[in-house]
XYZ file of C-alpha atoms in Angstrom:
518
model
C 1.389 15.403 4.966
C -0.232 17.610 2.028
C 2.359 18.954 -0.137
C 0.270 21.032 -2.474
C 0.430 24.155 0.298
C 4.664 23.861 0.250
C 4.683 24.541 -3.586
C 6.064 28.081 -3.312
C 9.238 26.761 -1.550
C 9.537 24.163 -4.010
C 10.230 26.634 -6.581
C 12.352 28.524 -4.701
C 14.328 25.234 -4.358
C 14.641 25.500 -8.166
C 13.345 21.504 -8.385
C 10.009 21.844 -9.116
C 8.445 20.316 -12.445
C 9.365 22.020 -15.092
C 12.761 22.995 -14.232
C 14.680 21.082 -16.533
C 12.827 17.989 -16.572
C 15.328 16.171 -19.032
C 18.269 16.407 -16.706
C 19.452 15.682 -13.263
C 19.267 19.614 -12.471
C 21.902 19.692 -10.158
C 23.032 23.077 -10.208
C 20.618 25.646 -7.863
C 19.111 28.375 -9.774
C 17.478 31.073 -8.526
C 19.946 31.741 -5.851
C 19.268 35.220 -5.622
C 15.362 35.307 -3.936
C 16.699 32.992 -1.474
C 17.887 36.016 0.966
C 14.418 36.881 0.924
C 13.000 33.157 1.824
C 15.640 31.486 4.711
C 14.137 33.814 7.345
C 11.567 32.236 9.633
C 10.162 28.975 10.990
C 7.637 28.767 8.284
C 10.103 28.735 5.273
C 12.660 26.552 7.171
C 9.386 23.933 7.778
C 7.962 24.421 3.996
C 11.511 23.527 2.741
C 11.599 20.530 4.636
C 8.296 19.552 3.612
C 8.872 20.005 0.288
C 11.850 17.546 0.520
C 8.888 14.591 -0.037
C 7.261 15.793 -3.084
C 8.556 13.018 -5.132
C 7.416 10.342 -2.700
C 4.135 10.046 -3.822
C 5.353 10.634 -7.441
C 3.751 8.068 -9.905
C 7.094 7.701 -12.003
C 9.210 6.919 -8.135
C 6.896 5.353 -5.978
C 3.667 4.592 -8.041
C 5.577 2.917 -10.584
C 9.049 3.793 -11.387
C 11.085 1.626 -9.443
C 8.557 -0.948 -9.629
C 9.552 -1.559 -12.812
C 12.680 -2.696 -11.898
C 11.515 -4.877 -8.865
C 9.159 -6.279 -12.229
C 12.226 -7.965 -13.123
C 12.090 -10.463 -10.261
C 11.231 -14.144 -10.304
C 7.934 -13.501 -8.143
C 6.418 -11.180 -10.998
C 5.712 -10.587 -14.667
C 4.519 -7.554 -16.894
C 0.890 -8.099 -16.842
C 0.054 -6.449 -20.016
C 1.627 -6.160 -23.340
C 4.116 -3.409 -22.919
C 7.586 -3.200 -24.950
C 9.030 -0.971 -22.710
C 8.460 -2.721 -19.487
C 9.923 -6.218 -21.202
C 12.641 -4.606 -22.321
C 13.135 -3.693 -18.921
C 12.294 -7.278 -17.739
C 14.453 -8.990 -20.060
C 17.715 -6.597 -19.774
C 17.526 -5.143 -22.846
C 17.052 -1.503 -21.917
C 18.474 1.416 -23.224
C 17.571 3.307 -19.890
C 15.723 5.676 -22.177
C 12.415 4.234 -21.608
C 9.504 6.437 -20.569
C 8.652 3.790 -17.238
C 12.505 3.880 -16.051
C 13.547 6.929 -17.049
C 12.646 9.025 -14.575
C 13.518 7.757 -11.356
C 17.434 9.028 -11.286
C 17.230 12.269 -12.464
C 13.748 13.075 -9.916
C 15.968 11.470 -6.911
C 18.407 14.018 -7.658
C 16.318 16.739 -7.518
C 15.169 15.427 -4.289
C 18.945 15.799 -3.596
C 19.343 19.107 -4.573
C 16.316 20.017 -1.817
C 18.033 18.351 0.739
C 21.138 20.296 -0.309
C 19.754 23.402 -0.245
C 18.052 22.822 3.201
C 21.925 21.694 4.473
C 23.435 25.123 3.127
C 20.784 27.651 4.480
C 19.070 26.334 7.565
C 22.161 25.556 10.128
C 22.565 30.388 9.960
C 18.981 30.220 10.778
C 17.717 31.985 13.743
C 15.041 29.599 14.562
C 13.367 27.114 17.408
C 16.776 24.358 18.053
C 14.663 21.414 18.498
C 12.539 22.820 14.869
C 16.292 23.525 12.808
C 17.426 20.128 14.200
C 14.496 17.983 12.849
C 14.576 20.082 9.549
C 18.185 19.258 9.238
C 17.783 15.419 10.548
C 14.867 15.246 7.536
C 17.318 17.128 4.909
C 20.028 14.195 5.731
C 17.143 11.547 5.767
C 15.818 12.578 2.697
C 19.287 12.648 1.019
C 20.538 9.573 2.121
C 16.892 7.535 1.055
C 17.675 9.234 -2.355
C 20.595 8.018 -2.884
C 20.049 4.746 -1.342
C 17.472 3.910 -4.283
C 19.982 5.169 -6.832
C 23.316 4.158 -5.554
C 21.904 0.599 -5.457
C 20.903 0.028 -9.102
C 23.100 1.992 -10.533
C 26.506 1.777 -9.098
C 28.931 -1.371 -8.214
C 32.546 -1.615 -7.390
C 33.357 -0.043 -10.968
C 31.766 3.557 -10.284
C 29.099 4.883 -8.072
C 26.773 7.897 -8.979
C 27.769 11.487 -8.437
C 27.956 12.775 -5.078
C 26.599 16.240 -4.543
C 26.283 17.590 -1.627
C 26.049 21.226 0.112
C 29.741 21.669 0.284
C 30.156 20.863 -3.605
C 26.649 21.614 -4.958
C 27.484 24.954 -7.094
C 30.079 22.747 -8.995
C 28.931 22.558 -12.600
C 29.995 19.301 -13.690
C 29.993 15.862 -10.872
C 31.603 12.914 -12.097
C 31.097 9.294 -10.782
C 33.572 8.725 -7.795
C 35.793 5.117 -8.529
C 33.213 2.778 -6.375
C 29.491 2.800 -5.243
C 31.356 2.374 -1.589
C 31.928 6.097 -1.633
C 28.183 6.492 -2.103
C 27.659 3.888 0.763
C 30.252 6.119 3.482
C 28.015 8.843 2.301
C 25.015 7.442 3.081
C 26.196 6.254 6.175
C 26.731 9.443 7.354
C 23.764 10.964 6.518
C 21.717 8.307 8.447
C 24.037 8.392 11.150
C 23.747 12.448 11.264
C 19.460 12.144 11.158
C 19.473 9.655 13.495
C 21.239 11.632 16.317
C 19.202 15.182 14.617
C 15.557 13.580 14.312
C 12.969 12.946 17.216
C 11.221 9.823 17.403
C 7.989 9.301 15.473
C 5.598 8.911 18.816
C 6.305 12.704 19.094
C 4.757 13.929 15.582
C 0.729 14.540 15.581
C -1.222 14.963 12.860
C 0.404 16.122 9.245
C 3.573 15.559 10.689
C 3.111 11.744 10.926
C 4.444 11.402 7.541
C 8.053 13.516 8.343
C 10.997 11.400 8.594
C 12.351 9.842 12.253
C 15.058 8.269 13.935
C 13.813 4.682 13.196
C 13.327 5.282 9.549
C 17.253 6.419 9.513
C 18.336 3.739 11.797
C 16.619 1.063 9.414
C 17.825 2.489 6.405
C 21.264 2.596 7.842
C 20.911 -1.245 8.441
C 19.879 -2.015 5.370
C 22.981 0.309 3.661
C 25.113 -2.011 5.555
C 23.200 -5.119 4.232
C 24.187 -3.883 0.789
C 27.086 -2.573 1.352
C 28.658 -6.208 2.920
C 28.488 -7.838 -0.928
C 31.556 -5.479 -1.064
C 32.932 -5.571 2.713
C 31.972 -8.669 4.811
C 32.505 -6.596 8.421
C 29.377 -4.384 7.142
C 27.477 -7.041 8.892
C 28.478 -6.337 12.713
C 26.999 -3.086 11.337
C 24.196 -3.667 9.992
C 22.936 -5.887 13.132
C 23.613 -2.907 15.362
C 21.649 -1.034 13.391
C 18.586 -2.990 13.111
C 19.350 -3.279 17.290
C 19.243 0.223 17.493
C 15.596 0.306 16.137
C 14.082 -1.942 18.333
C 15.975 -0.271 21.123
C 15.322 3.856 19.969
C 12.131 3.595 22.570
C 9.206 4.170 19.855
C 7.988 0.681 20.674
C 8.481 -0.783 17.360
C 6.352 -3.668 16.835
C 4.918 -6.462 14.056
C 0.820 -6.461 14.029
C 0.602 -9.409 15.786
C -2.554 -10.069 17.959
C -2.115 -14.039 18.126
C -4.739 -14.314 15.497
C -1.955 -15.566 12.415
C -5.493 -15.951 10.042
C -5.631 -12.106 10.068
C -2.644 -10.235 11.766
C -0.572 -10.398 8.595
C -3.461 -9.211 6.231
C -4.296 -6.628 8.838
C -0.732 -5.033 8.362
C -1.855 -3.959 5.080
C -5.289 -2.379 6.507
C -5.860 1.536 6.181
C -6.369 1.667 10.295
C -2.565 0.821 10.327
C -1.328 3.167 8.234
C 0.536 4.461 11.283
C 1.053 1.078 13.004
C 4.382 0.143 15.061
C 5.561 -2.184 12.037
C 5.264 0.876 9.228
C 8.499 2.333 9.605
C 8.840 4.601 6.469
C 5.610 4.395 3.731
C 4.468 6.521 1.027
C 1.635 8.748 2.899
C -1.415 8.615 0.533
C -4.991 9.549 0.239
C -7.713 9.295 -2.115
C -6.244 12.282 -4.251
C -2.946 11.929 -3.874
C -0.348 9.085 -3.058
C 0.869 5.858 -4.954
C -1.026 4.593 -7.155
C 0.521 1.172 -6.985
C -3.044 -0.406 -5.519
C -4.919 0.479 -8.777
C -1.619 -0.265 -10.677
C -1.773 -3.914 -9.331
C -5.423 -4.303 -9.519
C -7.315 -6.299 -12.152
C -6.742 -4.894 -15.878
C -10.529 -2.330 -16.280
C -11.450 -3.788 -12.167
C -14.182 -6.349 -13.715
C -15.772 -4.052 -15.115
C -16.089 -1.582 -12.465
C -13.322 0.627 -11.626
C -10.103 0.845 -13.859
C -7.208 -1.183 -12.522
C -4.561 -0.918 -14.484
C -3.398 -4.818 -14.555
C 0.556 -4.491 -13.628
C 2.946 -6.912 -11.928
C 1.152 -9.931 -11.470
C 2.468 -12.881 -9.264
C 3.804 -16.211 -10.714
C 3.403 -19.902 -10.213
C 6.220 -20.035 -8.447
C 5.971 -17.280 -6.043
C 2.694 -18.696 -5.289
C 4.538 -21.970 -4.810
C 6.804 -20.684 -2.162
C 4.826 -20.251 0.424
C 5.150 -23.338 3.067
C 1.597 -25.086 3.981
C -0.612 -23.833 6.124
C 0.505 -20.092 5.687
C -1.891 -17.339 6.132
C 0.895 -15.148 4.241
C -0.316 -16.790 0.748
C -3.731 -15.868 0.742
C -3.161 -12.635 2.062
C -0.757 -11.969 -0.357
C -1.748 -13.497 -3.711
C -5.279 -13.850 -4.890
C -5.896 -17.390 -6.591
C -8.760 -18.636 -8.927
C -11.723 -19.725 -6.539
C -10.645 -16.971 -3.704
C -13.450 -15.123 -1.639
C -12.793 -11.263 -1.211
C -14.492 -8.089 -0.731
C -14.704 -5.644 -4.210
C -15.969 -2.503 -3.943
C -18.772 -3.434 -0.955
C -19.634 -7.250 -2.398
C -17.948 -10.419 -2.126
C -16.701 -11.849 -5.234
C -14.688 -14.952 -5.726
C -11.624 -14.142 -7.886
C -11.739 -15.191 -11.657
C -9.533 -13.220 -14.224
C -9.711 -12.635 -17.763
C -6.740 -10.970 -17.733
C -3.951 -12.201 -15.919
C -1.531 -14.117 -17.663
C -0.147 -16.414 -14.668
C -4.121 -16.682 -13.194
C -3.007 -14.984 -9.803
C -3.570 -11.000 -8.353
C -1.313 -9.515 -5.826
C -3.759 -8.529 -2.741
C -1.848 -7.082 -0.292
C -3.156 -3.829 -1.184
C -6.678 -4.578 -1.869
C -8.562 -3.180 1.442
C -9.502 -0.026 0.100
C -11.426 -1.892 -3.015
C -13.599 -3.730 -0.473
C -15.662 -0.797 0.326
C -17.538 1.632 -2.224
C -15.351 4.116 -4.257
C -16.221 6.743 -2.448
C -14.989 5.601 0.961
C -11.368 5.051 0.373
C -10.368 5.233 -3.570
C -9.751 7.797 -6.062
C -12.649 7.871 -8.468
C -10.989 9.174 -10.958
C -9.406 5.505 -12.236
C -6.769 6.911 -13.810
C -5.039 8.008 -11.090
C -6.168 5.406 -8.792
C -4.621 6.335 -5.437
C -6.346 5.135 -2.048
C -6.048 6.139 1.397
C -3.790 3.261 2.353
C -0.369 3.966 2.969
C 1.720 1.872 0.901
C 4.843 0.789 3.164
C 8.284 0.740 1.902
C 10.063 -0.324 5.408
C 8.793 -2.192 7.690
C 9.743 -3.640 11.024
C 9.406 -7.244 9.835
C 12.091 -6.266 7.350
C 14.566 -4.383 10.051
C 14.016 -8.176 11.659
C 14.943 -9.934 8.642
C 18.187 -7.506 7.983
C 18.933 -7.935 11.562
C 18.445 -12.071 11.431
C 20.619 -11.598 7.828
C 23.559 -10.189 9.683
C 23.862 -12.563 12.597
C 23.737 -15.411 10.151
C 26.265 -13.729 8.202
C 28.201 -13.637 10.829
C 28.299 -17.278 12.124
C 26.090 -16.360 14.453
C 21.995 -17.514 15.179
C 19.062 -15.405 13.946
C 16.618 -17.526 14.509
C 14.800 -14.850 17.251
C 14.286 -12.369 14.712
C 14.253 -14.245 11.915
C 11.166 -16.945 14.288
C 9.735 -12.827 15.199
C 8.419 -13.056 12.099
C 7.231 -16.463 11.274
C 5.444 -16.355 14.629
C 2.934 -13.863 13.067
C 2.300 -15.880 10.340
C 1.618 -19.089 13.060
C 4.606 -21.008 11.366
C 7.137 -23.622 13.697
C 9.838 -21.938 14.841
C 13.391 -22.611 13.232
C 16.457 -23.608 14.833
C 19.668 -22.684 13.117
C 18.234 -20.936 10.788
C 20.567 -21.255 7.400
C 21.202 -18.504 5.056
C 18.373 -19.906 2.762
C 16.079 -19.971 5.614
C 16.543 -16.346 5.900
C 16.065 -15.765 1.945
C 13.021 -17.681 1.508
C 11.684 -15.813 4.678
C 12.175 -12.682 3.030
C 10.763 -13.744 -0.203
C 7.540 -14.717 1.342
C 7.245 -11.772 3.895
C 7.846 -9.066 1.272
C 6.915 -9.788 -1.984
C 4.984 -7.538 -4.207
C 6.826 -4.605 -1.844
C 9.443 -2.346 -2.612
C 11.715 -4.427 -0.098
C 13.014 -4.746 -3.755
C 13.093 -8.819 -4.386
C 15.068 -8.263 -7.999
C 18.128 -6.477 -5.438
C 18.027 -9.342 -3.349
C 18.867 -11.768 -6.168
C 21.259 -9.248 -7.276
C 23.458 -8.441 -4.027
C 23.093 -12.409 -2.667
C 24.550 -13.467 -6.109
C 21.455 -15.626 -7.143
C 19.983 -13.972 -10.158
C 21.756 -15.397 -12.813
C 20.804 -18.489 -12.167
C 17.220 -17.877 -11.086
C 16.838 -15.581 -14.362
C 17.787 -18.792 -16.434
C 14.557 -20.754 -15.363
C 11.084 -19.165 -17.000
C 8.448 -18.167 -14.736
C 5.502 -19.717 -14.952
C 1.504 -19.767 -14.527
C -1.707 -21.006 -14.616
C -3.762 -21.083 -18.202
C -7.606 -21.469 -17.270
C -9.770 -23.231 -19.590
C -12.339 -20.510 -18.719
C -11.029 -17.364 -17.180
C -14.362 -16.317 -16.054
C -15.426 -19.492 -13.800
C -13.610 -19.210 -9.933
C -13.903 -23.510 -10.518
C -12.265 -23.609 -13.785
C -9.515 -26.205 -14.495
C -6.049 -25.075 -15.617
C -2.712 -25.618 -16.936
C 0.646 -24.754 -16.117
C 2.018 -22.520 -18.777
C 5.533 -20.725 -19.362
C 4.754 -17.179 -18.857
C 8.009 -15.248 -19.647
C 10.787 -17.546 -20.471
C 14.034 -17.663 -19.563
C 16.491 -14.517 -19.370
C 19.764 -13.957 -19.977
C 21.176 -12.113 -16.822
C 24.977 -11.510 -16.837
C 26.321 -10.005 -13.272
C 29.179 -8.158 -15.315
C 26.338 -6.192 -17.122
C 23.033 -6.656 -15.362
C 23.918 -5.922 -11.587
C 22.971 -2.455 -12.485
C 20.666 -0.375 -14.647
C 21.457 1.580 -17.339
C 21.338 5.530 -16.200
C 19.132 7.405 -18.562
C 20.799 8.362 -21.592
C 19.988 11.867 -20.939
C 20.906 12.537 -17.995
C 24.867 10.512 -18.946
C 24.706 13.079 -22.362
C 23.970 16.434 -19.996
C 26.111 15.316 -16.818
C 28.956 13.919 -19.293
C 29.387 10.629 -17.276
C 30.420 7.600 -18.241
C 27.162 4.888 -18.695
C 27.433 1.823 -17.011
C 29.437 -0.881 -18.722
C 27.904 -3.271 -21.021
C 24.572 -1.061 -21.494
C-alpha cells in the first residue's frame, strides 16, 4: 500500500506528525471538518488506509520495539550506544529517544481506528467496502494494543483503554489488570475476523490491508499471553491458530522439499506475499522498515551504510541442532559465502562484537543498489517485506497450547521442523516447543525477550552473560578466535522488569501511575 496519497485523511484524523508529538494525543481534534469528510467511499477507504501509517514507522517497526526484543539472550547492541544498554540492562527511564516513541505513536494509531469505529457504521456506502473498513479499524486497534498491552501492563494495571464509546473523555486511567486489555483485544479480533475478507481476495495495493487470518493469529497469540494469567486461555488459543489453517486462504510454510533453501527462501522478496506471511510490514525501496540496513554490517564494508544493530550471540548461534539449514540462513558466521551487492563475498567483520551478522534479511543486498535497496543509506529500506507473523509461528502457538494442555503437538510443532529437514519429535515437551521457537524466529519481531518474560525464564537466562567470538584478525574469513563475554550478566527482577517503563511524558500528560519499580 502507498500511504503518502491518504495524508489528507490523516490530518483530518487529528494523528498526523506534528499533532502533539510529546503525548499520547488521545483526545480528537478537529471534530468539526469531519461533517464535511465521512461522506463517500473514498474518505471511508483513505481513513482506513491511513490506519497503517505507523507500520512502516522507523521508531515502531524499523526500530522501536526492536529495542526491546535487543534485550534478549539471542542479541546484543552492536554499537556503543548508552541509550540502547540502558535499555538492555533494565536501567531505563523510558525517556530514551529509541523507546520512547512506540506507546504514545500506537495510540495514535488507536485514536484512527477510533475515529473510523464512530463515523463509518452511519455511512451510506458499498456493505461488503464499510465491513472491511470496520474489520481493519478493529484489526488495527487490537495489533496496537497488543504491542503495548504486552510490555507495559501485568496483573497490577494495564494501559488505558480508549475506545469509540469513551474516546472524547479527557483523562483515561489504567484499568486494575492488563486482562481487561486482553477481553478487549479479544473482541476486537473476534469482531475483524467475522468483518474482514480473506487475503486471496485483495489485488494489488490492497495486499497489504488487514484479513481474517492476520486477526485469527493475533487472537491466538492474545490467548498465548494471556494464559500466564488464566491457564484455560489455552483451549483458546489452539482454536484460534485452528481457525487459521481452516479460514480457506490456504495458509502454508515455503516448503518445496528442498530444506537447503525453503527456509532461506521465506525471507526472499518473491515471497513477500507467500502463504506463510501472515501480517508483515509492506516495504519498498523508499519506504518501509528499515530493519535490513539496521541489521546490516556497521558502513556495509565499505559500500553501502549499514547501520550495525542487534547482532547475534554465541549462544544463539549455538542453539541450533546439527545439520540445520535454519543456522546458516539465519546467522552469518566468519568464513560464510554470500551474495553483497551483485558479488560473492565470504563474511569477515570488523565490527561485530560477537563475530556473527543476522542474514535473514540480506536478499535485497545481493543484487546492485539500484535493484532492490534504498540508496539513500540512511534510510536504508528495501523492497522485502519484513514479516511480523508468520504461519510457522500460528504452528508453534498452536503446538504451545496443546502441550499446555496435556495434550501432543508434535504435528504442528514436526510442521515446522520438517521444513528445516530435522527428525520428527514424539512427545514433544514444553522445552521442545521453546527451543523450536527460538530457532525458527529469532532476529524477528516474534519478540524472543516476551517469550522469556511470559514463560517465566528470563531471570534466570538474564543472569548468564552472552557471549562471542573475538577474531585475531577481523578482516580474514579463516581467522582464529576466542570466546569472549560480550555483555555480562543482568540483573532482571520479574516484580520490576516484566514490563517497560511508559514514557515519562506521556505518564506526566495522561496523569497515570508509572509502572512499579521504574
Amino acid at each position: 500500500m502507498k500511504f503518502s496519497t491518504y495524508l489528507c485523511a490523516a490530518l483530518l484524523l487529528g494523528t498526523a506528525a506534528g499533532c502533539k508529538d510529546q503525548f499520547t494525543d488521545l483526545t480528537p481534534q478537529g471534530t468539526v471538518t469531519y461533517a464535511n469528510f465521512w461522506q463517500s467511499e473514498a474518505d471511508a477507504t483513505a481513513a482506513s488506509t491511513a490506519l497503517y501509517g505507523y507500520m512502516n514507522d522507523d521508531d515502531m517497526f524499523g526500530r522501536g520495539f526492536f529495542w526491546l526484543i535487543n534485550a534478549s539472550d539471542d542479541m546484543v547492541t552492536g554499537r556503543t550506544r548508552a541509550t540502547a544498554a540502558s535499555t538492555r540492562n533494565f536501567t531505563a527511564t523510558g525517556s530514551e529517544g529509541d523507546i520512547n516513541k512506540m506507546y504514545g505513536y500506537s495510540y495514535r494509531v488507536i485514536r484512527r481506528c477510533n475515529e473510523v469505529l464512530k463515523n463509518v457504521p452511519g455511512m451510506n456506502i458499498n456493505s461488503s467496502l464499510k465491513n472491511r473498513v470496520l474489520g481493519e479499524a478493529y484489526f488495527m486497534r487490537g495489533f496496537s494494543y497488543f504491542h503495548i498491552a504486552t510490555r507495559y501492563g501485568d496483573q497490577r494495571a494495564g494501559v488505558p483503554i480508549v475506545t469509540e464509546a469513551n474516546m472524547d473523555q479527557a483523562l483515561f486511567p489504567r484499568p486494575a489488570s492488563v486482562i481487561e486489555n486482553y477481553q478487549m483485544m479479544e473482541q476486537d479480533f473476534k469482531k475483524a475476523a467475522d468483518l474482514l475478507p480473506l487475503v486471496t481476495t485483495y489485488q494489488g495495493t490492497d495486499l497489504g490491508r488487514a484479513h481474517k487470518d492476520a486477526a485469527l493469529a493475533y487472537l491466538a497469540k492474545t490467548y498465548a499471553y494471556w494464559a500466564q494469567y488464566d491457564n484455560t486461555k489455552w483451549a483458546a488459543a489452539e482454536t484460534a491458530a485452528t481457525a487459521v489453517a481452516n479460514s480457506g486462504s490456504g495458509r502454508a510454510l515455503v516448503n518445496t522439499g528442498q530444506p537447503s533453501s525453503d527456509f532461506r527462501n521465506v525471507f526472499a522478496i518473491k515471497n513477500n506475499w507467500s502463504k506463510e506471511y501472515i501480517w508483515s510490514v509492506v516495504s519498498g525501496k523508499q519506504d518501509g522498515s528499515i530493519l535490513p540496513g539496521v541489521l546490516l554490517e556497521n558502513k556495509g564494508w565499505g559500500l553501502y551504510n549499514g547501520w550495525g544493530y542487534f547482532q547475534p550471540t554465541l549462544e544463539l548461534y549455538q542453539a541450533f541442532e546439527a545439520g540445520d539449514p535454519r543456522r546458516e540462513a539465519t546467522i552469518l558466521s566468519f568464513g560464510d559465502s554470500f551474495q553483497y551487492l551483485g558479488q560473492t563475498r565470504r563474511f569477515a567483520s570488523s565490527n561485530s562484537l560477537t563475530g556473527f551478522q543476522f542474514n535473514k534479511y540480506m536478499e535485497p543486498f545481493a543484487t546492485p543498489v539500484a535493484d532492490h535497496i534504498n540508496a539513500n543509506g540512511d534510510k536504508p529500506t528495501t523492497d522485502l517485506n519484513v514479516p511480523i507473523m508468520r504461519y510457522a509461528e500460528v504452528l508453534l502457538l498452536k503446538a504451545e497450547a496443546q502441550i499446555r494442555q496435556g495434550k501432543s503437538g508434535d504435528a504442528a510443532l514436526n510442521a515446522v521442523r520438517q521444513r528445516a529437514g530435522l527428525a520428527p519429535k514424539t512427545n514433544a515437551t514444553l522445552a521442545d516447543l521453546k527451543q523450536e521457537r527460538r530457532v525458527e524466529l529469532a532476529g524477528e519481531f516474534a519478540d524472543r525477550h516476551a517469550d522469556l518474560v511470559r514463560w517465566g525464564d528470563a531471570q534466570a537466562t538474564y543472569a548468564r552473560p552472552q557471549t562471542g567470538r573475538d577474531y585475531a584478525n577481523k578482516n580474514d574469513p579463516n581467522s582464529t578466535f576466542t570466546v569472549v563475554t560480550v555483555w555480562p550478566a543482568r540483573t532482571f527482577n520479574p516484580a520490576v522488569h516484566n514490563v517497560w517503563p511508559i514514557p515519562p511524558n506521556d505518564v506526566v500528560n495522561s496523569q497515570i501511575q508509572q509502572n512499579q519499580g521504574w
